PDB file of C-alpha atoms in Angstrom:
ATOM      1  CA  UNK L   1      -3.000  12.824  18.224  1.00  0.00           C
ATOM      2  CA  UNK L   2      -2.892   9.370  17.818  1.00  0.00           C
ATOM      3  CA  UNK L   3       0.781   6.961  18.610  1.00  0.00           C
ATOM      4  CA  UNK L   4       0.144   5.154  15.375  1.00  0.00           C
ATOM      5  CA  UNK L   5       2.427   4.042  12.444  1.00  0.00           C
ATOM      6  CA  UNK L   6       2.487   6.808   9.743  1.00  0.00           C
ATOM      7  CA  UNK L   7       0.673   6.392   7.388  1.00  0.00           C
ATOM      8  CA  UNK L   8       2.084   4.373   4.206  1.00  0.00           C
ATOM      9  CA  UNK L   9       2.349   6.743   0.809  1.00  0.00           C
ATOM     10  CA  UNK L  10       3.650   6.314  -2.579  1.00  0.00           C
ATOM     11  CA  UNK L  11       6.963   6.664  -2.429  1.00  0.00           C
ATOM     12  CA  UNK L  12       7.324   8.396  -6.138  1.00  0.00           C
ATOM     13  CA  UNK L  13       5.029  11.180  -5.055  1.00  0.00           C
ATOM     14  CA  UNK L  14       7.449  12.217  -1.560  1.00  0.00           C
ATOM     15  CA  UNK L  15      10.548  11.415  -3.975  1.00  0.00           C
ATOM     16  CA  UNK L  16       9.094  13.922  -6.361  1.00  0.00           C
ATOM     17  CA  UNK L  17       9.040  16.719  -3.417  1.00  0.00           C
ATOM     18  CA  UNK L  18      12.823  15.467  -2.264  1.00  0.00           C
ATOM     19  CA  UNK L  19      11.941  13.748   0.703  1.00  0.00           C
ATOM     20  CA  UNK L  20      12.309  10.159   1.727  1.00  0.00           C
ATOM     21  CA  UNK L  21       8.983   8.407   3.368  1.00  0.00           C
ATOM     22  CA  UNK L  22      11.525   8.010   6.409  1.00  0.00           C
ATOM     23  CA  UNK L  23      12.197  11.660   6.087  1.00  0.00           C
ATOM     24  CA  UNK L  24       8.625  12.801   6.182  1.00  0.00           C
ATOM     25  CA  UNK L  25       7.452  10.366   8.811  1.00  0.00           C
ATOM     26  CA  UNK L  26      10.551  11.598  10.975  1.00  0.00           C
ATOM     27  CA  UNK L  27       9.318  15.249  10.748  1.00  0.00           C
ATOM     28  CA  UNK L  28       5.851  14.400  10.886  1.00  0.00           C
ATOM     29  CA  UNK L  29       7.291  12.825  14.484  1.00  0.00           C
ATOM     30  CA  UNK L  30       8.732  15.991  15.143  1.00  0.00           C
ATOM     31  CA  UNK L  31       5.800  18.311  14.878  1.00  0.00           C
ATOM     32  CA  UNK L  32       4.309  15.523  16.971  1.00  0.00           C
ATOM     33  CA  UNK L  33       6.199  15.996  19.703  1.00  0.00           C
ATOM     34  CA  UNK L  34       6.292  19.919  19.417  1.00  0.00           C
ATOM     35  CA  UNK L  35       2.258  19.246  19.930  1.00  0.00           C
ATOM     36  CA  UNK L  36       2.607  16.937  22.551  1.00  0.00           C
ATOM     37  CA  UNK L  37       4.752  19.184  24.570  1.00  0.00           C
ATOM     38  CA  UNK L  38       2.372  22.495  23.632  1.00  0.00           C
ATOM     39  CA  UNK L  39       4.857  24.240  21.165  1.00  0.00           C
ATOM     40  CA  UNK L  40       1.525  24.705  18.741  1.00  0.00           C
ATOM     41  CA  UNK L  41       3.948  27.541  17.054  1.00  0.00           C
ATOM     42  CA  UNK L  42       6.788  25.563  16.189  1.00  0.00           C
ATOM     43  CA  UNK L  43       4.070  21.908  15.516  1.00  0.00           C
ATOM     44  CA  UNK L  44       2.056  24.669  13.085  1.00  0.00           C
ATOM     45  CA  UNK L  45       5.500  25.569  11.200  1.00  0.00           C
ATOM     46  CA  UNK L  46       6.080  21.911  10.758  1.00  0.00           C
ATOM     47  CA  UNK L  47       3.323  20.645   9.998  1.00  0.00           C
ATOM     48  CA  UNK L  48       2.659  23.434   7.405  1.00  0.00           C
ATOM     49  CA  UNK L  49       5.804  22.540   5.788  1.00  0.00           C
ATOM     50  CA  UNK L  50       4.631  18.503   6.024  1.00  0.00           C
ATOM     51  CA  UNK L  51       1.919  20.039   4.097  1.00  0.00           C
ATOM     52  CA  UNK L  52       3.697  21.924   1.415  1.00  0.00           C
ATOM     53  CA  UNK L  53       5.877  19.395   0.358  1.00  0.00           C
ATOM     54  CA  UNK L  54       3.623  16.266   0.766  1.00  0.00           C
ATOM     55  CA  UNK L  55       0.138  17.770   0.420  1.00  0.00           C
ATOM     56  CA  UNK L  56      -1.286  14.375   0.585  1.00  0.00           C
ATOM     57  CA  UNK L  57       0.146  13.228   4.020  1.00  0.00           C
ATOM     58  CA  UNK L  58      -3.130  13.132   5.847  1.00  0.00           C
ATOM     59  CA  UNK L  59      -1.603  12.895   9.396  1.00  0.00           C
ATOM     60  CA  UNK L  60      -0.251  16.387   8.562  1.00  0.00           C
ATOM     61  CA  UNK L  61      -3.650  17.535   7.923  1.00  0.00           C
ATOM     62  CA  UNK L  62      -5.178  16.008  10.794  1.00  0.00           C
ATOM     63  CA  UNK L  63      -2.318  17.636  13.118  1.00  0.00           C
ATOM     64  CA  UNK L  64      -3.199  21.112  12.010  1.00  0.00           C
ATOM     65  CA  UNK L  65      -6.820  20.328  12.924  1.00  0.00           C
ATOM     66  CA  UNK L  66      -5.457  20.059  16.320  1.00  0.00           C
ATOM     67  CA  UNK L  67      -4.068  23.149  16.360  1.00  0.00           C
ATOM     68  CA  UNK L  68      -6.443  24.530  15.063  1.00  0.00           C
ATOM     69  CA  UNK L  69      -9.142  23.747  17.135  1.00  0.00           C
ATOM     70  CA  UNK L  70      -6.186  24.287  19.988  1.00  0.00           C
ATOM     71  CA  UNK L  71      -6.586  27.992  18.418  1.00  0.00           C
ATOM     72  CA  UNK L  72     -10.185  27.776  18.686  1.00  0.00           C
ATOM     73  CA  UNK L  73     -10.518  28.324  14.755  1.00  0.00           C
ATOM     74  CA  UNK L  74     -13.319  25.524  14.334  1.00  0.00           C
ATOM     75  CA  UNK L  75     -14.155  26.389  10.726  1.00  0.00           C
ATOM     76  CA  UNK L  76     -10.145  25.975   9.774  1.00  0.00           C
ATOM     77  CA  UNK L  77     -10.401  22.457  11.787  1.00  0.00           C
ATOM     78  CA  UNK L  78     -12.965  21.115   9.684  1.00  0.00           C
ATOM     79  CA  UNK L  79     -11.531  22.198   6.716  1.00  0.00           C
ATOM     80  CA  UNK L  80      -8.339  20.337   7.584  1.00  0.00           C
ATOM     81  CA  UNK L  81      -9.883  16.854   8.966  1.00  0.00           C
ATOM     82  CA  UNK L  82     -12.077  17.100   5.616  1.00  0.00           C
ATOM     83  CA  UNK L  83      -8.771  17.314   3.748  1.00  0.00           C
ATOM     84  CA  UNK L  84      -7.379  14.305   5.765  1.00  0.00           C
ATOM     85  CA  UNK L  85     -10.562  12.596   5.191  1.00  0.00           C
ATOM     86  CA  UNK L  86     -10.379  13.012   1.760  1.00  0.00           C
ATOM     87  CA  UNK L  87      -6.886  11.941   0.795  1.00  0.00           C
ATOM     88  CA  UNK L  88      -7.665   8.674   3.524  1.00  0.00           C
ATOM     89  CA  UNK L  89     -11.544   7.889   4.039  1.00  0.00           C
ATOM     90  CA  UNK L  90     -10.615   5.257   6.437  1.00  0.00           C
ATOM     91  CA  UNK L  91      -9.043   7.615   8.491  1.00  0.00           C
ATOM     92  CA  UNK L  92     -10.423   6.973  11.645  1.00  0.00           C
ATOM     93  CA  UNK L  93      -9.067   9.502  13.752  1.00  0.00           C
ATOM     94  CA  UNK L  94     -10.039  12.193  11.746  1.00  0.00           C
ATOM     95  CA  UNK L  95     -13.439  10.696  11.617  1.00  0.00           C
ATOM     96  CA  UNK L  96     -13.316  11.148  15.242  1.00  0.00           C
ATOM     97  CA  UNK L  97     -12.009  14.667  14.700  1.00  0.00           C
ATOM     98  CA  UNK L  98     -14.514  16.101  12.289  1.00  0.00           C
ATOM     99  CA  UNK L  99     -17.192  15.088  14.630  1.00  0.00           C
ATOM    100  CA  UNK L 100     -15.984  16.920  17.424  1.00  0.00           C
ATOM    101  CA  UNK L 101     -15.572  19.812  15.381  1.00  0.00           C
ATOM    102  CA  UNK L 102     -19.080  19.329  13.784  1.00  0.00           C
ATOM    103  CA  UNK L 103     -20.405  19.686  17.521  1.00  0.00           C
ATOM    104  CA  UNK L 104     -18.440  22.208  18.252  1.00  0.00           C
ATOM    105  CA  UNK L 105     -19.598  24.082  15.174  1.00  0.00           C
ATOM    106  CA  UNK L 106     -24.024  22.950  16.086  1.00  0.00           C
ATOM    107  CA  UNK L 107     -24.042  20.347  12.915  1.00  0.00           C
ATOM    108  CA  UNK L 108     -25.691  18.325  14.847  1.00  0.00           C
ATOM    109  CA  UNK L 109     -27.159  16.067  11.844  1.00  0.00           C
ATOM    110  CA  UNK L 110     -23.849  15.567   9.996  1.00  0.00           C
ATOM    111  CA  UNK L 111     -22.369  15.170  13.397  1.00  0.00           C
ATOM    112  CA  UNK L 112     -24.657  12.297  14.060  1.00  0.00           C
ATOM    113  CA  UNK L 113     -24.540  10.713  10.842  1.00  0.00           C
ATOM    114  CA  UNK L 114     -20.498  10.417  11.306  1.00  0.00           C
ATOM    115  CA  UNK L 115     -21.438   9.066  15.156  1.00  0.00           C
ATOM    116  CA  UNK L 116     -23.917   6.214  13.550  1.00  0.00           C
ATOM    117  CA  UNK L 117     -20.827   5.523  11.590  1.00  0.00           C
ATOM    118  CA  UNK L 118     -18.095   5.436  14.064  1.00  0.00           C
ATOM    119  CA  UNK L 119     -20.751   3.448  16.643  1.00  0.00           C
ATOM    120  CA  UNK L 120     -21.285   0.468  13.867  1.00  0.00           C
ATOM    121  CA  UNK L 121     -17.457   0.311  13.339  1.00  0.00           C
ATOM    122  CA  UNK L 122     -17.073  -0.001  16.783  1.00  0.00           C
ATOM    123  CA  UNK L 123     -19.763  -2.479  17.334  1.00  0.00           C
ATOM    124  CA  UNK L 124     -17.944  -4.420  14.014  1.00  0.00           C
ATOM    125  CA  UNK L 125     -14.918  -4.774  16.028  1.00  0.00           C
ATOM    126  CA  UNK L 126     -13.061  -2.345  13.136  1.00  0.00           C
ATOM    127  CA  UNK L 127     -12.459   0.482  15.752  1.00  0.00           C
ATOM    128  CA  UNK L 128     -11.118  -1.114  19.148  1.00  0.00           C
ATOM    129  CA  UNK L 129      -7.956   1.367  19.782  1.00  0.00           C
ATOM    130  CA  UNK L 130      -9.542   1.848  23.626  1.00  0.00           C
ATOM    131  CA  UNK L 131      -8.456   5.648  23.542  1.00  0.00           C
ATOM    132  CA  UNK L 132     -10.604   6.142  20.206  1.00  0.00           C
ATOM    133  CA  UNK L 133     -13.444   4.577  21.958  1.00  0.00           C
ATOM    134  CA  UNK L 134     -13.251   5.961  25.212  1.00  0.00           C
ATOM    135  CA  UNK L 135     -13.439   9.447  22.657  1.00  0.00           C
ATOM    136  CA  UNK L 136     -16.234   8.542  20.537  1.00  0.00           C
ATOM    137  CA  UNK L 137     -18.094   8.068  23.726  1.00  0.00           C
ATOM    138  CA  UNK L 138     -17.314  11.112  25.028  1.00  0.00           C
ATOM    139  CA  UNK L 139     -18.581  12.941  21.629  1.00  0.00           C
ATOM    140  CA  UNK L 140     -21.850  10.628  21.431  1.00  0.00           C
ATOM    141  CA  UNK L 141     -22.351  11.852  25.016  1.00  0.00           C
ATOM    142  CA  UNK L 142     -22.112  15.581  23.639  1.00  0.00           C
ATOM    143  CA  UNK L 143     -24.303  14.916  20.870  1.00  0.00           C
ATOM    144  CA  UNK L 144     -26.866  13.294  22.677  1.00  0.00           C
ATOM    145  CA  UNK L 145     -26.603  16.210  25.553  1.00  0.00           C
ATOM    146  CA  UNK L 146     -26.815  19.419  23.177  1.00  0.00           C
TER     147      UNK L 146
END
């Protein structure tokens, strides 16, 4: 998971739910934490909820990816990082996330069209975070040894 700001929303569509940005970025923080530490149970309740009330909070969707590739439920991972991807195309991380998944899975070509991707970001200077490069390398490496 990455330490990055949240994510900006709209602030109308949390309000709608009851929830503050602040409020959903502090328990988005929370279910961080609950997957930093290994409590996937209690990051999976939170992050559920993230998901019920603010279905468009892509960070939410990206953290049940991790668990669910934690749970070894691939097909469940790339359904989630496709939802994050969808509500945020830029969304690096889960960029990073569906490729991993996509080799875990033997998509090799989608897996490699997402690489070329990532690889001419990076080369752009658009990707430099050196934890998301040091993992793109280690997926390109994967692709390139299947």
């Amino acid at each position: 998971m990455s330490n990055e700001p949240v994510r900006k929303r709209q602030p109308s569509e949390v309000l709608k739910r009851g929830y503050s940005d602040e409020e959903i970025a502090n328990i988005y923080e929370l279910g961080r934490l609950s997957l930093e530490n290994g409590n996937l149970r209690r990051a999976e309740a939170i992050m559920n909820g993230l998901i019920e009330v603010a279905p468009d909070f892509a960070c939410a969707w990206l953290g049940m990816a991790y668990i669910h590739i934690q749970n070894r439920d691939f097909e469940a991972a790339l359904q989630a990082t496709r939802q994050a991807l969808k509500i945020d195309p830029h969304f690096n991380e889960a960029l990073l996330y569906l490729v991993a998944c996509l080799l875990t899975t033997g998509d090799y070509s989608s897996a490699g069209t997402y690489l070329g991707e990532l690889g001419e970001l990076i080369e752009s200077g658009g990707l430099d975070d050196p934890g998301m490069v040091r993992f793109y390398r280690t997926q390109m490496a994967r692709y390139q040894n299947r």
